[in-house]
mmCIF file of C-alpha atoms in Angstrom:
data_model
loop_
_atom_site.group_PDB
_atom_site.id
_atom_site.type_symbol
_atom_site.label_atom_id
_atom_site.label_comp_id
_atom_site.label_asym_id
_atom_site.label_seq_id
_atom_site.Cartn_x
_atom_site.Cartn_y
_atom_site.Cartn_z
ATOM 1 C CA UNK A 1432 0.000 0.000 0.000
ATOM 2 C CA UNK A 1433 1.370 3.435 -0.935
ATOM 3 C CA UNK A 1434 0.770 6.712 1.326
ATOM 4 C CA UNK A 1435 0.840 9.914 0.127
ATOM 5 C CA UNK A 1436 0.788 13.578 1.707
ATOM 6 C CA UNK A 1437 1.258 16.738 -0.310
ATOM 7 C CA UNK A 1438 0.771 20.120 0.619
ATOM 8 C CA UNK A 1439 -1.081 21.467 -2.751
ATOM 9 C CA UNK A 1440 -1.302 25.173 -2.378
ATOM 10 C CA UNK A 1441 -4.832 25.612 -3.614
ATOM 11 C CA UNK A 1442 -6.593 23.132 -5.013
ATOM 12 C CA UNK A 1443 -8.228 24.973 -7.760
ATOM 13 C CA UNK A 1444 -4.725 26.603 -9.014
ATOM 14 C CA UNK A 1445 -3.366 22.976 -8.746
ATOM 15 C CA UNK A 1446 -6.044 20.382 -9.820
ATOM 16 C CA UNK A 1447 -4.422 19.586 -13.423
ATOM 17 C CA UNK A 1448 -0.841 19.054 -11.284
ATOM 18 C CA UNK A 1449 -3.033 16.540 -8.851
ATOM 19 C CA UNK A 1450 -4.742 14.873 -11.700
ATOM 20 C CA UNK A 1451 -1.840 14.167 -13.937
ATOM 21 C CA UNK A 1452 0.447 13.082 -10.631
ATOM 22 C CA UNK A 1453 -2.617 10.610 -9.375
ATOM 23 C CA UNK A 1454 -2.944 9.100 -12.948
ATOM 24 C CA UNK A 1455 0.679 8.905 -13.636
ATOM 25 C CA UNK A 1456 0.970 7.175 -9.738
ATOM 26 C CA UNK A 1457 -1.913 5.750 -8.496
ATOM 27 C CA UNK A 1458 -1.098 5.821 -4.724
ATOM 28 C CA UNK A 1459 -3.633 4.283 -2.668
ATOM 29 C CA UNK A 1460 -4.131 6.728 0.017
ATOM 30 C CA UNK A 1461 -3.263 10.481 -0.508
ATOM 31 C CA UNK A 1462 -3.773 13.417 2.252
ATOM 32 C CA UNK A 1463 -3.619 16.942 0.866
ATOM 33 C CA UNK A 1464 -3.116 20.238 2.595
ATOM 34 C CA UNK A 1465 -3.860 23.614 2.496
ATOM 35 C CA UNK A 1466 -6.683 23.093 -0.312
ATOM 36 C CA UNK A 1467 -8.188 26.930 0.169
ATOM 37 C CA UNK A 1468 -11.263 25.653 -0.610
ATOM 38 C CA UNK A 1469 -15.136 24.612 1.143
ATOM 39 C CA UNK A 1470 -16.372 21.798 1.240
ATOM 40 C CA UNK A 1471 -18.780 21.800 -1.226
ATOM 41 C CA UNK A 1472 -16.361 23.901 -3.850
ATOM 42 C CA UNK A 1473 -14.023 21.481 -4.212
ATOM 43 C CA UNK A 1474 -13.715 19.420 -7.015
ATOM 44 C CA UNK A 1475 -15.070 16.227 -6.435
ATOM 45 C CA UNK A 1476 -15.931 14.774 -10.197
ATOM 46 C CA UNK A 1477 -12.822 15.191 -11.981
ATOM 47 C CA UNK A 1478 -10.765 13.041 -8.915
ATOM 48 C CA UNK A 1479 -13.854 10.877 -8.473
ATOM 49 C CA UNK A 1480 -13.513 9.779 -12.169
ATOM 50 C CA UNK A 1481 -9.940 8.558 -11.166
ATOM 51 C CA UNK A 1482 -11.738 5.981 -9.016
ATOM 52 C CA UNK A 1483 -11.046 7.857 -5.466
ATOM 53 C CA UNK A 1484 -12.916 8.113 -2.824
ATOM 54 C CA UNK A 1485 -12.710 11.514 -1.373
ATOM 55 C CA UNK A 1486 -13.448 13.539 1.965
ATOM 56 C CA UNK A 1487 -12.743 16.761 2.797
ATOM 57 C CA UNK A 1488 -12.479 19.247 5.975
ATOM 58 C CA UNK A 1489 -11.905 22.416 3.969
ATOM 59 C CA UNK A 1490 -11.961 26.451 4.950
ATOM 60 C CA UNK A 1491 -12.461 29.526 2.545
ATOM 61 C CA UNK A 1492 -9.285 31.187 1.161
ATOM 62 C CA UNK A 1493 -7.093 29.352 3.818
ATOM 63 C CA UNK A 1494 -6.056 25.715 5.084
ATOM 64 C CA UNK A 1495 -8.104 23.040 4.388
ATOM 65 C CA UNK A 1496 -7.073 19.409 4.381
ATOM 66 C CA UNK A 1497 -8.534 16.629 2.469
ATOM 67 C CA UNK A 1498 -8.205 12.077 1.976
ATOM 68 C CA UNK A 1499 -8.623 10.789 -1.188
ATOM 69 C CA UNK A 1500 -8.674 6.871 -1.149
ATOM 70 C CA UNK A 1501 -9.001 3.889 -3.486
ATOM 71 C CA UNK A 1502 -10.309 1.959 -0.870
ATOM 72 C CA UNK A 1503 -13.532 2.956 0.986
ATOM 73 C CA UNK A 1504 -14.016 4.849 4.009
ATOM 74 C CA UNK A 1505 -14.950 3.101 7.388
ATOM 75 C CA UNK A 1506 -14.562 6.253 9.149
ATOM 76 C CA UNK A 1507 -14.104 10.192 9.295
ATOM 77 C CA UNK A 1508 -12.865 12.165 11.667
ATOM 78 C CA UNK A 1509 -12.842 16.049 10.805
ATOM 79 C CA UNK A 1510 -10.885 18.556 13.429
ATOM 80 C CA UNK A 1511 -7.959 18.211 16.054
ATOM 81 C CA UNK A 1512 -9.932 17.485 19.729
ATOM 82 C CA UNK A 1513 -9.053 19.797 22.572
ATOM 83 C CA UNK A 1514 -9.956 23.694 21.718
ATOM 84 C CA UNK A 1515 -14.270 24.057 20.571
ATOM 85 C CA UNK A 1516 -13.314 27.687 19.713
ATOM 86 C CA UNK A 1517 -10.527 26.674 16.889
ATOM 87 C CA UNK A 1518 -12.258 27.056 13.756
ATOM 88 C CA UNK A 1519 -9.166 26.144 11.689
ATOM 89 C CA UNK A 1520 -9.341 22.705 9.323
ATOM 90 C CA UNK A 1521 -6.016 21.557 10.044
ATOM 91 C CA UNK A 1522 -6.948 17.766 10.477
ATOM 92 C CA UNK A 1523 -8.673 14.815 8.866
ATOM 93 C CA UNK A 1524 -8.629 11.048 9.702
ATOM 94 C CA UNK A 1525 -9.406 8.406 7.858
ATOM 95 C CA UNK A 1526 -9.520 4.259 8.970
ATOM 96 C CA UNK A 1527 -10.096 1.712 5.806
ATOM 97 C CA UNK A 1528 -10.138 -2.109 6.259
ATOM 98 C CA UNK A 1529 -7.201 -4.123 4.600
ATOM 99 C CA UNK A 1530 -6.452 -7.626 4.719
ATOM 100 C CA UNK A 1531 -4.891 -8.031 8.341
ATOM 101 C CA UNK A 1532 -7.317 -5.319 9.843
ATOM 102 C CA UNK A 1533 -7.017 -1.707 9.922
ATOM 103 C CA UNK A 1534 -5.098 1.402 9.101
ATOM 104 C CA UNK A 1535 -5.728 4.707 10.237
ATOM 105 C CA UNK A 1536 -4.324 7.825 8.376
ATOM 106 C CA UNK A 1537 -4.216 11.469 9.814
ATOM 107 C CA UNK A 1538 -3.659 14.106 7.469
ATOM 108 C CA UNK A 1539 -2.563 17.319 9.081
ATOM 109 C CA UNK A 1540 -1.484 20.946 8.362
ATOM 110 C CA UNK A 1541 0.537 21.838 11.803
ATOM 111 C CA UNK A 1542 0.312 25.621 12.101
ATOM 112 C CA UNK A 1543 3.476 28.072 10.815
ATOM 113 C CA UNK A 1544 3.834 29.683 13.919
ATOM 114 C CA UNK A 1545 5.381 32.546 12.147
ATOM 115 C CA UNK A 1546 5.645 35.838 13.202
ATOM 116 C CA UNK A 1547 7.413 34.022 16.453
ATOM 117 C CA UNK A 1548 6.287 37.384 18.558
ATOM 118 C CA UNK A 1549 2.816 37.210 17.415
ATOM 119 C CA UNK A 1550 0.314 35.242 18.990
ATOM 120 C CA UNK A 1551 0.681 32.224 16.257
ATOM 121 C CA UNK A 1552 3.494 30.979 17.412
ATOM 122 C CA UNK A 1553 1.745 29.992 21.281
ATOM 123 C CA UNK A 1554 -1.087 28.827 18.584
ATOM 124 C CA UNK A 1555 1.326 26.700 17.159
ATOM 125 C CA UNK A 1556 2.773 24.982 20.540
ATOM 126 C CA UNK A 1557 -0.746 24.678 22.001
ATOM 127 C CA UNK A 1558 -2.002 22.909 18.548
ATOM 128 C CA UNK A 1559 0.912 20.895 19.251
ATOM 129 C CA UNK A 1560 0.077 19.672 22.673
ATOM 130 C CA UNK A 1561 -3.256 18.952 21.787
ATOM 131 C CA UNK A 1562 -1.852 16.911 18.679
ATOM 132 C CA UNK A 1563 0.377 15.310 21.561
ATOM 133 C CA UNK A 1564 -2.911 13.923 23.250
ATOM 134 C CA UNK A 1565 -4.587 12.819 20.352
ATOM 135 C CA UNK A 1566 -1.381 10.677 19.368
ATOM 136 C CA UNK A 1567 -1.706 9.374 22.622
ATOM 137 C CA UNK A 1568 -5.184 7.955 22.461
ATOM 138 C CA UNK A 1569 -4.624 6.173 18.696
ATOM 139 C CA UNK A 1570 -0.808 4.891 20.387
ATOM 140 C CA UNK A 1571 -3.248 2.963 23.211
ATOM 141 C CA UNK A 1572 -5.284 1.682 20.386
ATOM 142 C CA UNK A 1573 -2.136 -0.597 18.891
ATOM 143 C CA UNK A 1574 -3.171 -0.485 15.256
ATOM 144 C CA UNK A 1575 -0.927 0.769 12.103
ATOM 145 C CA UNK A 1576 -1.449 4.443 12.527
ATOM 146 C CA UNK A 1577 0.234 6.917 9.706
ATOM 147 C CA UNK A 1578 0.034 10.828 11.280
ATOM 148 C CA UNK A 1579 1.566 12.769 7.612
ATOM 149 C CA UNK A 1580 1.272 16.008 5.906
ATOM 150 C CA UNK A 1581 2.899 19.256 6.263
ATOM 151 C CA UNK A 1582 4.023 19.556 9.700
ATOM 152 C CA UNK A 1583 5.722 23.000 9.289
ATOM 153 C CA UNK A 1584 8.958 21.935 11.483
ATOM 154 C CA UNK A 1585 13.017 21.315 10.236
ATOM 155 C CA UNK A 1586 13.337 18.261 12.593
ATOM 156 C CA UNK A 1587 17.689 18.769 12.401
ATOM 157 C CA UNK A 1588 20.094 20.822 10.631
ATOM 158 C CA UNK A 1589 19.962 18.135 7.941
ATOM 159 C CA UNK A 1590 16.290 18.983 6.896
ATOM 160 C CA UNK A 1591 17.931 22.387 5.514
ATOM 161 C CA UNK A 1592 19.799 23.573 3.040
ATOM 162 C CA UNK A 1593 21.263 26.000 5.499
ATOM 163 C CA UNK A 1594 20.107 25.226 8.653
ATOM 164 C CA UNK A 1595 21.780 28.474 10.379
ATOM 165 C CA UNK A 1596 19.265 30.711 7.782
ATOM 166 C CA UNK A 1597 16.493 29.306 9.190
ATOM 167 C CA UNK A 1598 17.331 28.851 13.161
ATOM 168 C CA UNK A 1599 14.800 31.226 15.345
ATOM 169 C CA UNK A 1600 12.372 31.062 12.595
ATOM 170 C CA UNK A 1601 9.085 28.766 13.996
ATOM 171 C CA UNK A 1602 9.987 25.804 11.980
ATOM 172 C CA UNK A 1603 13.185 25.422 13.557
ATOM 173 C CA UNK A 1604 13.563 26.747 16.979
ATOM 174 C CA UNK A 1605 13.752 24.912 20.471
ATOM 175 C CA UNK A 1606 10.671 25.036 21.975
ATOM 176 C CA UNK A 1607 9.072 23.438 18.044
ATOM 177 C CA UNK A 1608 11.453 21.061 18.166
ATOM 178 C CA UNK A 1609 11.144 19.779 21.629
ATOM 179 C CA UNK A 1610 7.315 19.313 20.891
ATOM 180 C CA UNK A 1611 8.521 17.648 18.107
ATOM 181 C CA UNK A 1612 10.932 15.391 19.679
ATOM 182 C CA UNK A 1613 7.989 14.384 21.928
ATOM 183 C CA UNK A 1614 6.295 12.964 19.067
ATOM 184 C CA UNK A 1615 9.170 10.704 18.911
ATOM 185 C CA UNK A 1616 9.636 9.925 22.223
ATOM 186 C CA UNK A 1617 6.373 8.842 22.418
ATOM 187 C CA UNK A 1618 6.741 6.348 20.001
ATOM 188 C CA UNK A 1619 6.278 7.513 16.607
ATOM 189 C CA UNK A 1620 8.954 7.353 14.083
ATOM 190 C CA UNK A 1621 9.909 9.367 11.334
ATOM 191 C CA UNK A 1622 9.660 7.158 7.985
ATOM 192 C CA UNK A 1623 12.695 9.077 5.925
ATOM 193 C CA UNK A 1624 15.070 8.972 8.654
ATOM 194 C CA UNK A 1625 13.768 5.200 9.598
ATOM 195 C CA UNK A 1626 15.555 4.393 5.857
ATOM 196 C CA UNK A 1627 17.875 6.841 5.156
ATOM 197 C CA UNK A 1628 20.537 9.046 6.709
ATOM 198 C CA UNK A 1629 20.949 11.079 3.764
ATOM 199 C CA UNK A 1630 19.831 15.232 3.267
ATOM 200 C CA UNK A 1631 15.966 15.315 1.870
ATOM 201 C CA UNK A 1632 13.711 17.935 1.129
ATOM 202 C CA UNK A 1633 10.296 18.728 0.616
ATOM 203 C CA UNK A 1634 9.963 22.421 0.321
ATOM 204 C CA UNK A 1635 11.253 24.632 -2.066
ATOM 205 C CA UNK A 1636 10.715 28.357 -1.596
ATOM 206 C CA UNK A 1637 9.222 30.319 -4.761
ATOM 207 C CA UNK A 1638 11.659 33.032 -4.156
ATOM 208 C CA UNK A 1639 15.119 33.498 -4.506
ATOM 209 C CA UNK A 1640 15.670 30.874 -7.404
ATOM 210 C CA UNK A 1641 15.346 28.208 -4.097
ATOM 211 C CA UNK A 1642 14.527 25.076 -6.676
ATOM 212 C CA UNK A 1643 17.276 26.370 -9.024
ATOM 213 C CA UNK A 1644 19.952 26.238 -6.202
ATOM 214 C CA UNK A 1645 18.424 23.210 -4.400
ATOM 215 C CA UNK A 1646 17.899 25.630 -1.303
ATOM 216 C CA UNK A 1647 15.111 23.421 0.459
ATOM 217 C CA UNK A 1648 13.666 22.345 3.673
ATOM 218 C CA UNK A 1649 11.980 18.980 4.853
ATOM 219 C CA UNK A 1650 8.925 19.843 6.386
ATOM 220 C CA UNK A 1651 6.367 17.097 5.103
ATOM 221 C CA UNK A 1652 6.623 14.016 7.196
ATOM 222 C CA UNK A 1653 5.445 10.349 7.786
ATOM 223 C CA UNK A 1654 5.239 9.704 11.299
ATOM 224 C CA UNK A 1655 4.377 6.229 12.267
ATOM 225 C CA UNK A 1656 3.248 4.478 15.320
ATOM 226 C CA UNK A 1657 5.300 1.206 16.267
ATOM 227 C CA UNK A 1658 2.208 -1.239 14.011
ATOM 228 C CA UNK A 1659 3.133 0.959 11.489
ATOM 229 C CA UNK A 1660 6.564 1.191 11.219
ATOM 230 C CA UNK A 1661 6.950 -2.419 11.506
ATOM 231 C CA UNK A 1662 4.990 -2.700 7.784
ATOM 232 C CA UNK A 1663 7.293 0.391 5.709
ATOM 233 C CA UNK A 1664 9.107 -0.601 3.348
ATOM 234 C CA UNK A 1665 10.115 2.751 1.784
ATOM 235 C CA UNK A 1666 9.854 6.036 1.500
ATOM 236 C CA UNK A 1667 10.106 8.082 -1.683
ATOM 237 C CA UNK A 1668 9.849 12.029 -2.408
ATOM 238 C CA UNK A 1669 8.717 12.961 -5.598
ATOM 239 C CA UNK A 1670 11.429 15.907 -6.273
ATOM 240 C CA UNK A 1671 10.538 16.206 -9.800
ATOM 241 C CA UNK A 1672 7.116 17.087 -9.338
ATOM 242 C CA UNK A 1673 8.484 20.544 -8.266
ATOM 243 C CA UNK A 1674 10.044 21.327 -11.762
ATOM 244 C CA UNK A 1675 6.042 20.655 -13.633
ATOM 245 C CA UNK A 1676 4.215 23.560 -14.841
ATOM 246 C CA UNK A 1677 2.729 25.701 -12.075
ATOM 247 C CA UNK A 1678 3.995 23.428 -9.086
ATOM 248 C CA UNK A 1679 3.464 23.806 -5.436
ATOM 249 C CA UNK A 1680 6.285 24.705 -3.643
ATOM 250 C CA UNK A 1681 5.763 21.186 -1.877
ATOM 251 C CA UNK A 1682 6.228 18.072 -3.117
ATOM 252 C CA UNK A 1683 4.499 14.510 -3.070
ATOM 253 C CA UNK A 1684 6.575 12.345 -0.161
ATOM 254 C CA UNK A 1685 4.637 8.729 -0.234
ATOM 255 C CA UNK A 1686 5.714 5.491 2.108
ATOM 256 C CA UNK A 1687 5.040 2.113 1.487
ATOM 257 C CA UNK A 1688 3.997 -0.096 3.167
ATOM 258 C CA UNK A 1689 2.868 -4.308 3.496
ATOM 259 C CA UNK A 1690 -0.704 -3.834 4.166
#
C-alpha cells in the first residue's frame, strides 16, 4: 500500500498538477493540505472519475485538508480534539479495512507559527500539545497508525539547506522542536530517517531561485506508530514534481507499506 501527503497550495490553481500526478501514480491513500477551498467547492468529479474516494475538511481562502482513497471509508474524523473555539481545518482522519485489519491515516497541516512574537506561534505549541494527546489515544489503540502532511517543522540541521538561515524562525527553533521530539519519544517514528541518513527535502521556496539552487527544507513528514513502522518498506519524495508547470512549492513524499 502506498501513502501519500502533499501540501497542494490551492486546489483549484493545482487540480491539473493533482490529476496528472494521481494518474501517472496511483497511490492508494493520498492526504492533501492547504486546499483553500469549502467543502462543497471542491472538485469532487474530476478526482472521483480517477476511481477515489474523497473527503474533505476544507476552509475559505485558507487551510483546508482533504483524503482521497481507493479503498472505501470506514470512518471520518474532521478537526484536532481539545480547543471548541478553533475554527481552523487543520486535520482529517481516515480508517479503511485491509487484509490483516485496519489502518488509520491522519492528514494534518501543523500551524506556521510565524511571526514568532505574534500570537501564532503559542497557537502553534498549544495545537501541538493537543496533537500530543490525540497521538496518545490512537498509540493505546495498537493499530498501524500513519500521522503525515505538512508539519511545518526542520526536525535537524539536515532537513535544511542551510540550517543556520532558518534557526529562530518557527519551523526550527527549540521550543518546536522539543514538541517535536515528543512525538518521537512517544513512540512515533519518522519514515525518511527510519531508511535513510541522507539530506531530503520537501519544500522549495518560490523566491530566490530556491529550486534552481536546491535551497530546500523537509517539512512534510510520515510519522508512524510502532504497528506501522513495523509494515514500511520505503519512503520516496517525488522531487521532480516541483520542476512541472505551475507546481506547489511542496512536493508529493509517499511510504510504502505491506498492508
Amino acid at each position: 500500500m502506498r501513502i501519500a501527503t502533499w501540501n497542494i497550495n490551492g486546489i483549484k490553481a493545482r487540480l491539473e498538477l493533482l490529476l496528472t500526478w494521481l494518474a501517472q501514480e496511483k497511490p492508494d491513500i493520498v492526504v492533501l493540505q492547504e486546499i483553500k477551498s469549502v467543502d462543497e467547492g471542491f472538485p469532487r468529479a474530476e478526482i472521483e472519475a480517477l476511481g477515489y474516494n474523497l473527503e474533505t475538511h476544507g476552509q475559505k481562502s485558507w487551510n483546508g485538508v482533504a483524503i482521497l482513497s481507493l479503498l472505501p471509508f470506514d470512518e471520518v474524523t474532521r478537526g484536532l480534539p481539545g480547543d471548541d473555539s478553533d475554527e481552523q481545518a487543520r486535520l482529517i482522519e481516515g480508517v479503511f479495512s485491509v487484509e490483516t485489519g485496519v489502518v488509520r491515516v491522519c492528514g494534518i497541516y501543523l500551524p506556521n507559527g510565524n511571526p514568532v512574537d505574534s500570537e501564532k506561534f503559542p497557537y502553534k505549541l498549544a495545537w501541538m500539545r493537543r496533537l500530543e494527546a490525540f497521538v496518545a489515544d490512537r498509540l493505546a489503540l495498537e493499530e498501524p497508525f500513519v500521522l503525515l502532511g505538512d508539519f511545518n517543522l526542520i526536525p535537524a540541521p539536515i532537513d535544511a539547506h542551510d540550517p543556520e538561515a532558518w534557526w529562530g524562525d518557527a519551523l526550527y527553533r527549540p521550543e518546536s522542536l522539543e514538541r517535536f521530539r515528543t512525538l518521537s519519544n512517544m513512540g512515533m517514528t519518522d519514515a525518511l530517517r527510519a531508511t535513510t541518513e541522507e539530506a531530503a527535502y520537501t519544500f522549495w521556496d518560490f523566491q530566490a531561485g530556491a529550486w534552481r539552487r536546491n535551497a530546500g527544507i523537509r517539512i512534510d513528514h510520515l510519522m508512524l506508530s510502532p504497528q506501522a513502522a513495523d509494515l514500511l518498506d520505503g519512503v520516496t519524495i517525488h522531487k521532480d514534481v516541483r520542476g512541472w508547470d505551475k507546481p506547489s512549492d511542496h512536493v508529493p513524499v509517499e511510504g510504502q507499506f505491506r498492508l
